[in-house]
Every structure is written in C-alpha cells, then in structure tokens.
Coordinates of C-alpha atoms in Angstrom, one line a residue:
M1 CA 66.4 69.5 113.9
T2 CA 68.7 68.9 116.9
E3 CA 70.8 71.4 118.4
Q4 CA 74.0 69.6 117.1
E5 CA 72.7 69.8 113.5
Y6 CA 71.6 73.3 113.8
R7 CA 75.0 74.3 115.1
Q8 CA 76.6 72.6 112.2
H9 CA 74.8 74.5 109.9
P10 CA 77.3 77.2 108.2
G11 CA 74.8 80.1 108.5
V12 CA 76.3 83.0 110.4
N13 CA 74.4 83.6 113.9
K14 CA 74.5 86.6 116.3
S15 CA 76.6 85.0 119.0
T16 CA 79.4 84.5 116.4
L17 CA 78.7 87.8 114.8
W18 CA 78.9 89.6 118.0
E19 CA 82.3 88.9 118.4
L20 CA 83.4 90.9 115.3
R21 CA 82.5 94.0 117.5
K22 CA 85.9 93.4 119.1
S23 CA 87.9 92.6 115.9
P24 CA 87.7 90.3 112.9
A25 CA 90.4 88.4 114.6
H26 CA 88.2 87.5 117.6
Y27 CA 85.6 86.6 115.1
K28 CA 87.7 84.3 113.1
Y29 CA 89.1 82.7 116.1
V30 CA 85.6 82.1 117.8
L31 CA 84.7 80.8 114.4
E32 CA 87.3 78.0 114.4
N33 CA 87.3 77.2 118.1
P34 CA 83.9 76.8 119.2
T35 CA 83.3 77.7 123.0
P36 CA 83.3 74.4 125.2
D37 CA 80.4 73.1 126.7
T38 CA 80.6 74.3 130.3
P39 CA 78.4 73.9 133.2
A40 CA 76.8 76.9 132.8
L41 CA 75.9 76.6 129.2
K42 CA 74.6 73.0 129.9
M43 CA 72.5 74.4 132.8
G44 CA 71.0 77.2 130.4
R45 CA 70.2 74.5 128.1
A46 CA 68.4 72.7 130.6
I47 CA 66.4 75.7 132.0
H48 CA 65.4 76.3 128.4
M49 CA 64.2 73.1 127.7
A50 CA 62.2 72.4 131.1
I51 CA 60.5 75.6 130.4
L52 CA 59.9 75.6 126.7
Q53 CA 59.9 71.7 126.1
P54 CA 59.2 70.0 129.4
D55 CA 58.2 66.6 127.7
E56 CA 61.6 66.9 125.9
F57 CA 63.3 67.7 129.4
N58 CA 61.7 64.6 131.0
K59 CA 62.9 62.5 128.3
Q60 CA 66.6 63.9 128.1
Y61 CA 67.2 64.6 131.7
T62 CA 67.1 62.9 134.9
L63 CA 67.4 63.6 138.9
I64 CA 70.6 62.0 140.4
P65 CA 68.9 59.8 143.1
D66 CA 70.0 60.3 146.8
I67 CA 71.9 56.8 147.1
D68 CA 75.0 56.2 149.3
R69 CA 77.5 55.0 147.0
R70 CA 80.0 54.5 149.7
T71 CA 78.2 51.0 150.3
K72 CA 78.2 48.1 148.4
S73 CA 74.5 47.8 147.6
G74 CA 74.5 51.7 147.1
K75 CA 77.0 51.2 144.4
E76 CA 75.1 48.4 142.9
M77 CA 72.1 50.6 142.9
Y78 CA 73.7 53.6 141.4
E79 CA 75.2 51.5 138.4
L80 CA 71.7 50.1 137.8
F81 CA 70.6 53.7 137.7
L82 CA 73.2 54.6 135.1
R83 CA 72.3 51.6 133.0
Q84 CA 68.7 52.3 133.0
N85 CA 69.4 56.2 132.4
G86 CA 72.5 55.9 130.2
M87 CA 71.3 58.4 127.5
K88 CA 70.0 61.0 129.9
E89 CA 72.0 64.1 131.3
L90 CA 72.2 63.8 134.8
I91 CA 71.1 66.6 137.3
T92 CA 71.8 67.3 140.9
K93 CA 69.2 68.0 143.3
D94 CA 69.8 71.6 143.7
D95 CA 70.1 72.1 140.1
Y96 CA 66.7 70.1 139.6
D97 CA 65.0 72.4 142.3
E98 CA 66.4 75.6 140.5
I99 CA 65.0 74.4 137.2
I100 CA 61.7 73.7 138.5
G101 CA 61.3 76.7 140.4
M102 CA 61.9 78.8 137.3
Y103 CA 59.6 76.6 135.3
E104 CA 56.9 77.1 137.8
S105 CA 57.5 80.7 138.2
V106 CA 57.3 81.4 134.4
W107 CA 54.2 79.4 133.9
N108 CA 52.4 80.6 136.8
D109 CA 53.1 84.4 135.5
P110 CA 50.0 85.6 133.9
A111 CA 51.7 87.8 131.4
A112 CA 54.3 85.2 130.6
S113 CA 52.3 82.4 130.4
Q114 CA 49.7 84.3 128.1
L115 CA 52.4 85.0 125.7
L116 CA 54.0 81.6 125.3
Y117 CA 50.6 80.0 125.0
G118 CA 50.0 78.7 121.5
C119 CA 53.6 79.1 120.5
E120 CA 55.9 77.2 118.6
Y121 CA 59.4 76.3 120.2
E122 CA 63.0 76.3 119.4
T123 CA 62.2 76.8 115.7
P124 CA 65.5 77.2 113.6
L125 CA 65.5 79.7 110.8
F126 CA 67.9 80.0 107.8
W127 CA 68.0 82.9 105.4
T128 CA 70.4 84.7 103.0
D129 CA 71.0 88.3 104.0
D130 CA 69.9 90.8 100.9
A131 CA 72.2 93.3 101.5
T132 CA 75.5 91.1 101.7
G133 CA 74.6 87.7 100.4
I134 CA 75.8 86.1 103.4
E135 CA 74.1 83.0 104.7
C136 CA 72.3 83.6 108.4
K137 CA 70.9 81.5 110.7
C138 CA 69.1 81.8 114.3
R139 CA 67.0 79.6 116.7
L140 CA 63.7 81.2 118.1
D141 CA 63.0 80.1 121.6
A142 CA 59.1 80.9 121.0
H143 CA 57.0 82.4 118.3
K144 CA 53.5 82.8 117.1
Q145 CA 51.7 84.4 114.1
D146 CA 48.3 86.0 113.8
G147 CA 47.8 86.8 110.2
K148 CA 50.5 89.4 109.1
N149 CA 51.3 90.0 112.8
A150 CA 54.0 87.9 114.8
I151 CA 55.5 87.6 118.2
I152 CA 59.0 86.6 118.9
I153 CA 59.7 85.6 122.6
D154 CA 63.3 84.9 123.9
L155 CA 63.7 83.3 127.4
K156 CA 66.7 85.0 129.5
S157 CA 67.7 83.4 132.9
C158 CA 69.5 86.0 134.8
T159 CA 70.6 87.1 138.3
D160 CA 68.7 90.3 138.4
A161 CA 65.3 90.3 136.1
S162 CA 64.5 94.2 137.1
T163 CA 64.1 96.4 134.0
N164 CA 67.1 98.6 134.6
A165 CA 69.3 95.9 135.4
F166 CA 68.2 93.8 132.5
M167 CA 68.6 96.8 130.2
K168 CA 72.3 96.9 131.1
D169 CA 72.8 93.3 130.3
A170 CA 70.8 93.8 126.9
I171 CA 73.2 96.5 125.9
R172 CA 76.4 94.6 127.1
Y173 CA 75.4 91.4 125.6
G174 CA 74.0 92.8 122.4
Y175 CA 70.4 91.8 122.8
D176 CA 69.4 94.4 120.6
V177 CA 71.4 93.0 117.9
Q178 CA 70.0 89.6 118.6
S179 CA 66.3 91.0 118.3
A180 CA 67.2 92.6 114.8
H181 CA 69.1 89.6 113.5
Y182 CA 65.9 87.1 114.5
I183 CA 63.6 89.6 113.1
R184 CA 65.1 89.5 109.8
G185 CA 65.1 85.9 110.0
C186 CA 61.3 85.8 110.7
K187 CA 60.7 88.5 107.8
A188 CA 62.6 86.2 105.4
N189 CA 61.0 82.9 106.3
F190 CA 57.3 84.0 107.3
D191 CA 54.6 86.3 105.5
V192 CA 54.6 89.0 108.2
D193 CA 54.6 92.8 108.3
H194 CA 54.9 93.6 112.0
I195 CA 56.9 91.6 114.4
D196 CA 56.9 92.5 118.3
W197 CA 59.6 91.3 120.2
F198 CA 59.4 90.2 124.1
F199 CA 62.0 89.0 126.7
I200 CA 60.8 86.7 129.6
A201 CA 63.3 87.4 132.2
V202 CA 63.4 85.1 135.0
E203 CA 65.7 85.1 138.0
K204 CA 67.9 82.0 138.8
K205 CA 67.2 82.4 142.6
P206 CA 64.2 82.3 144.9
P207 CA 61.7 83.6 144.4
Y208 CA 62.6 83.2 140.7
A209 CA 61.1 86.5 139.8
V210 CA 59.4 87.0 136.2
N211 CA 59.9 90.1 134.3
V212 CA 58.1 90.4 130.8
I213 CA 59.9 92.9 128.7
H214 CA 58.8 94.3 125.3
A215 CA 61.5 95.4 123.4
G216 CA 60.5 99.2 121.8
E217 CA 61.1 100.3 118.3
A218 CA 64.1 102.2 119.2
F219 CA 66.0 99.3 121.0
V220 CA 65.5 97.3 117.9
D221 CA 66.4 100.2 115.5
R222 CA 69.8 100.4 117.6
G223 CA 70.3 96.6 117.0
T224 CA 69.3 96.8 113.4
W225 CA 72.3 99.8 112.8
Q226 CA 74.6 97.7 114.6
L227 CA 73.7 94.6 112.7
I228 CA 74.1 96.3 109.3
T229 CA 77.5 97.6 110.3
L230 CA 79.0 94.2 111.6
M231 CA 77.5 92.2 108.3
D232 CA 79.1 94.8 106.1
K233 CA 82.3 94.4 108.0
L234 CA 82.1 90.5 107.8
K235 CA 81.5 90.8 104.1
E236 CA 84.5 93.1 103.8
C237 CA 86.7 90.5 105.5
R238 CA 85.4 87.6 103.8
E239 CA 86.0 89.3 100.4
K240 CA 89.8 90.4 101.4
D241 CA 90.4 87.4 103.5
S242 CA 91.9 89.5 106.1
W243 CA 91.1 89.0 109.7
P244 CA 93.2 91.9 111.4
G245 CA 92.9 92.7 115.3
Y246 CA 92.5 96.0 116.7
G247 CA 94.5 98.1 114.0
V248 CA 96.0 101.5 114.7
N249 CA 94.0 103.6 117.1
E250 CA 94.5 107.1 118.7
L251 CA 94.5 107.2 122.6
V252 CA 92.4 110.0 123.5
L253 CA 92.1 111.0 127.3
P254 CA 88.3 111.2 128.5
E255 CA 87.5 114.6 129.9
W256 CA 87.6 113.5 133.4
A257 CA 91.3 112.6 132.9
M258 CA 92.3 115.6 131.3
I259 CA 95.0 118.1 132.9
P260 CA 92.9 121.1 134.5
D261 CA 93.1 124.2 132.4
E262 CA 95.2 127.0 134.2
D263 CA 92.2 129.3 134.0
E264 CA 90.2 127.1 136.1

C-alpha cells in the first residue's frame, strides 16, 4: 500500500486524533484541511525511507548533480538529467549528506541495528475500536514477532536525542498516545500477548547520535488513558454532530501569580 492509499483510508490515526485534545473544532478543521506537504515533512519521509527501506529510497530519490546551469551545456545536461529522473524526487547535496549520515549512524549502532534486523517495515494496520466502534488505522515503522511476543519500533529524527530531551518531546507531541494507539492496532491484527515498544531517536546533525529508548509500562498506560478519553470524546462529537471550540472555562490563577496573603 502506498502512502497516498494509506492516507485516503477513512480510519482515525493518531496524528489527527491528537488535535482533539485542543478541541473538537481543531480536529474537524484538520480532518477537512490536511496539512500541506512542507519541506520538513518531505525530508522526514526521505529519512525514514532511507533508513528503513534503502532500496525504495534509491528508486524514488536522486541527488541533484553538481552542474553549472548558467552555461548552455550545463542547462542541456540538467534537462537531460531531469528527463532521465523525471519520476524521482530531487535531493540537494546537503540534505543527501544528512540523510546518509543518519542512515549510517542508525545501522552502525549495535542496539539499533539489532532491533531493526528481521523487521517488517512501513506496515499499515486497520481495525475497529471495541469500545467506540470507530474505524482506526496506523502505520508501523518497524515490527517483528516471536511467538506471542512482538516488538514495535518507531523511528524519530530530532535535534536532541538525549533521554531527558526526548521525554519532553514525547509528552509534548503525544508519543505516549501514539504507542497506545499502535499497540491496540497490533493486538487487533496479530495473535500476540505481549508487545514491547522502542523508540530509535537519531539526531539530524553530526555526529547523528542515536538513542534506543524502551517505552515502559507507565508511559504506555499514560497514553492509553489519554487515548480512551480522546476516542470517547470523538464518539460523542460524531453522534451529536457537534464540534465546539474551547467552550466555557474558569480562569484560575496559578499559585505563583496569587496576591500574597497579608499574614505572610
């Protein structure tokens, strides 16, 4: 299944569901107005494909040659290059060096390469949520199964792969909800009893440091609690066909902003 075919499937994914934490109005807007394909998103796809599917990467991407297009011969050479690679996405030398640096760093890391060895990559999953009846979907970066045990691996490119910095990003961007959502998808599609979730975080600048991070039970439980809340809210919004914004709220001052007590 191509990425475009996966995107067109109506199932709820984590990225869209995550907008519901702001408000139903945000969720509905993102659903009806998909995020435009930005250079950052394109780069992210290229990084994932290079690391997880290098053969596909070589088929779909090509390095822009060092040709002086100010000259007549240079223009002709570049036009020939475009005709020969018309279906491929073009990558600049700087981006290519970054992608290859990350690829080599991940596969030269003993823990990361051992985890990725023998995996299936970019696997789409579809299922119906038992509690709400909502159709769901996810796409696993990498996974493998040994009997009733499975491992899910999620590749993350980042500016800081240190454990503390990554944890802040994980909470901010809902990686815990992602883990809970994906684990549900695996249990609905595979005959497994236990699933371990790992992140492979790789930095986007030299030395392209790699951190292999296991998501503990508390992390996944936190994501499951949020996932249940979001799915219940989505079911309610669909049933009522109501997509409000923030609603009515009470503005409560934090302790640091309180007026000092006269006795203090």
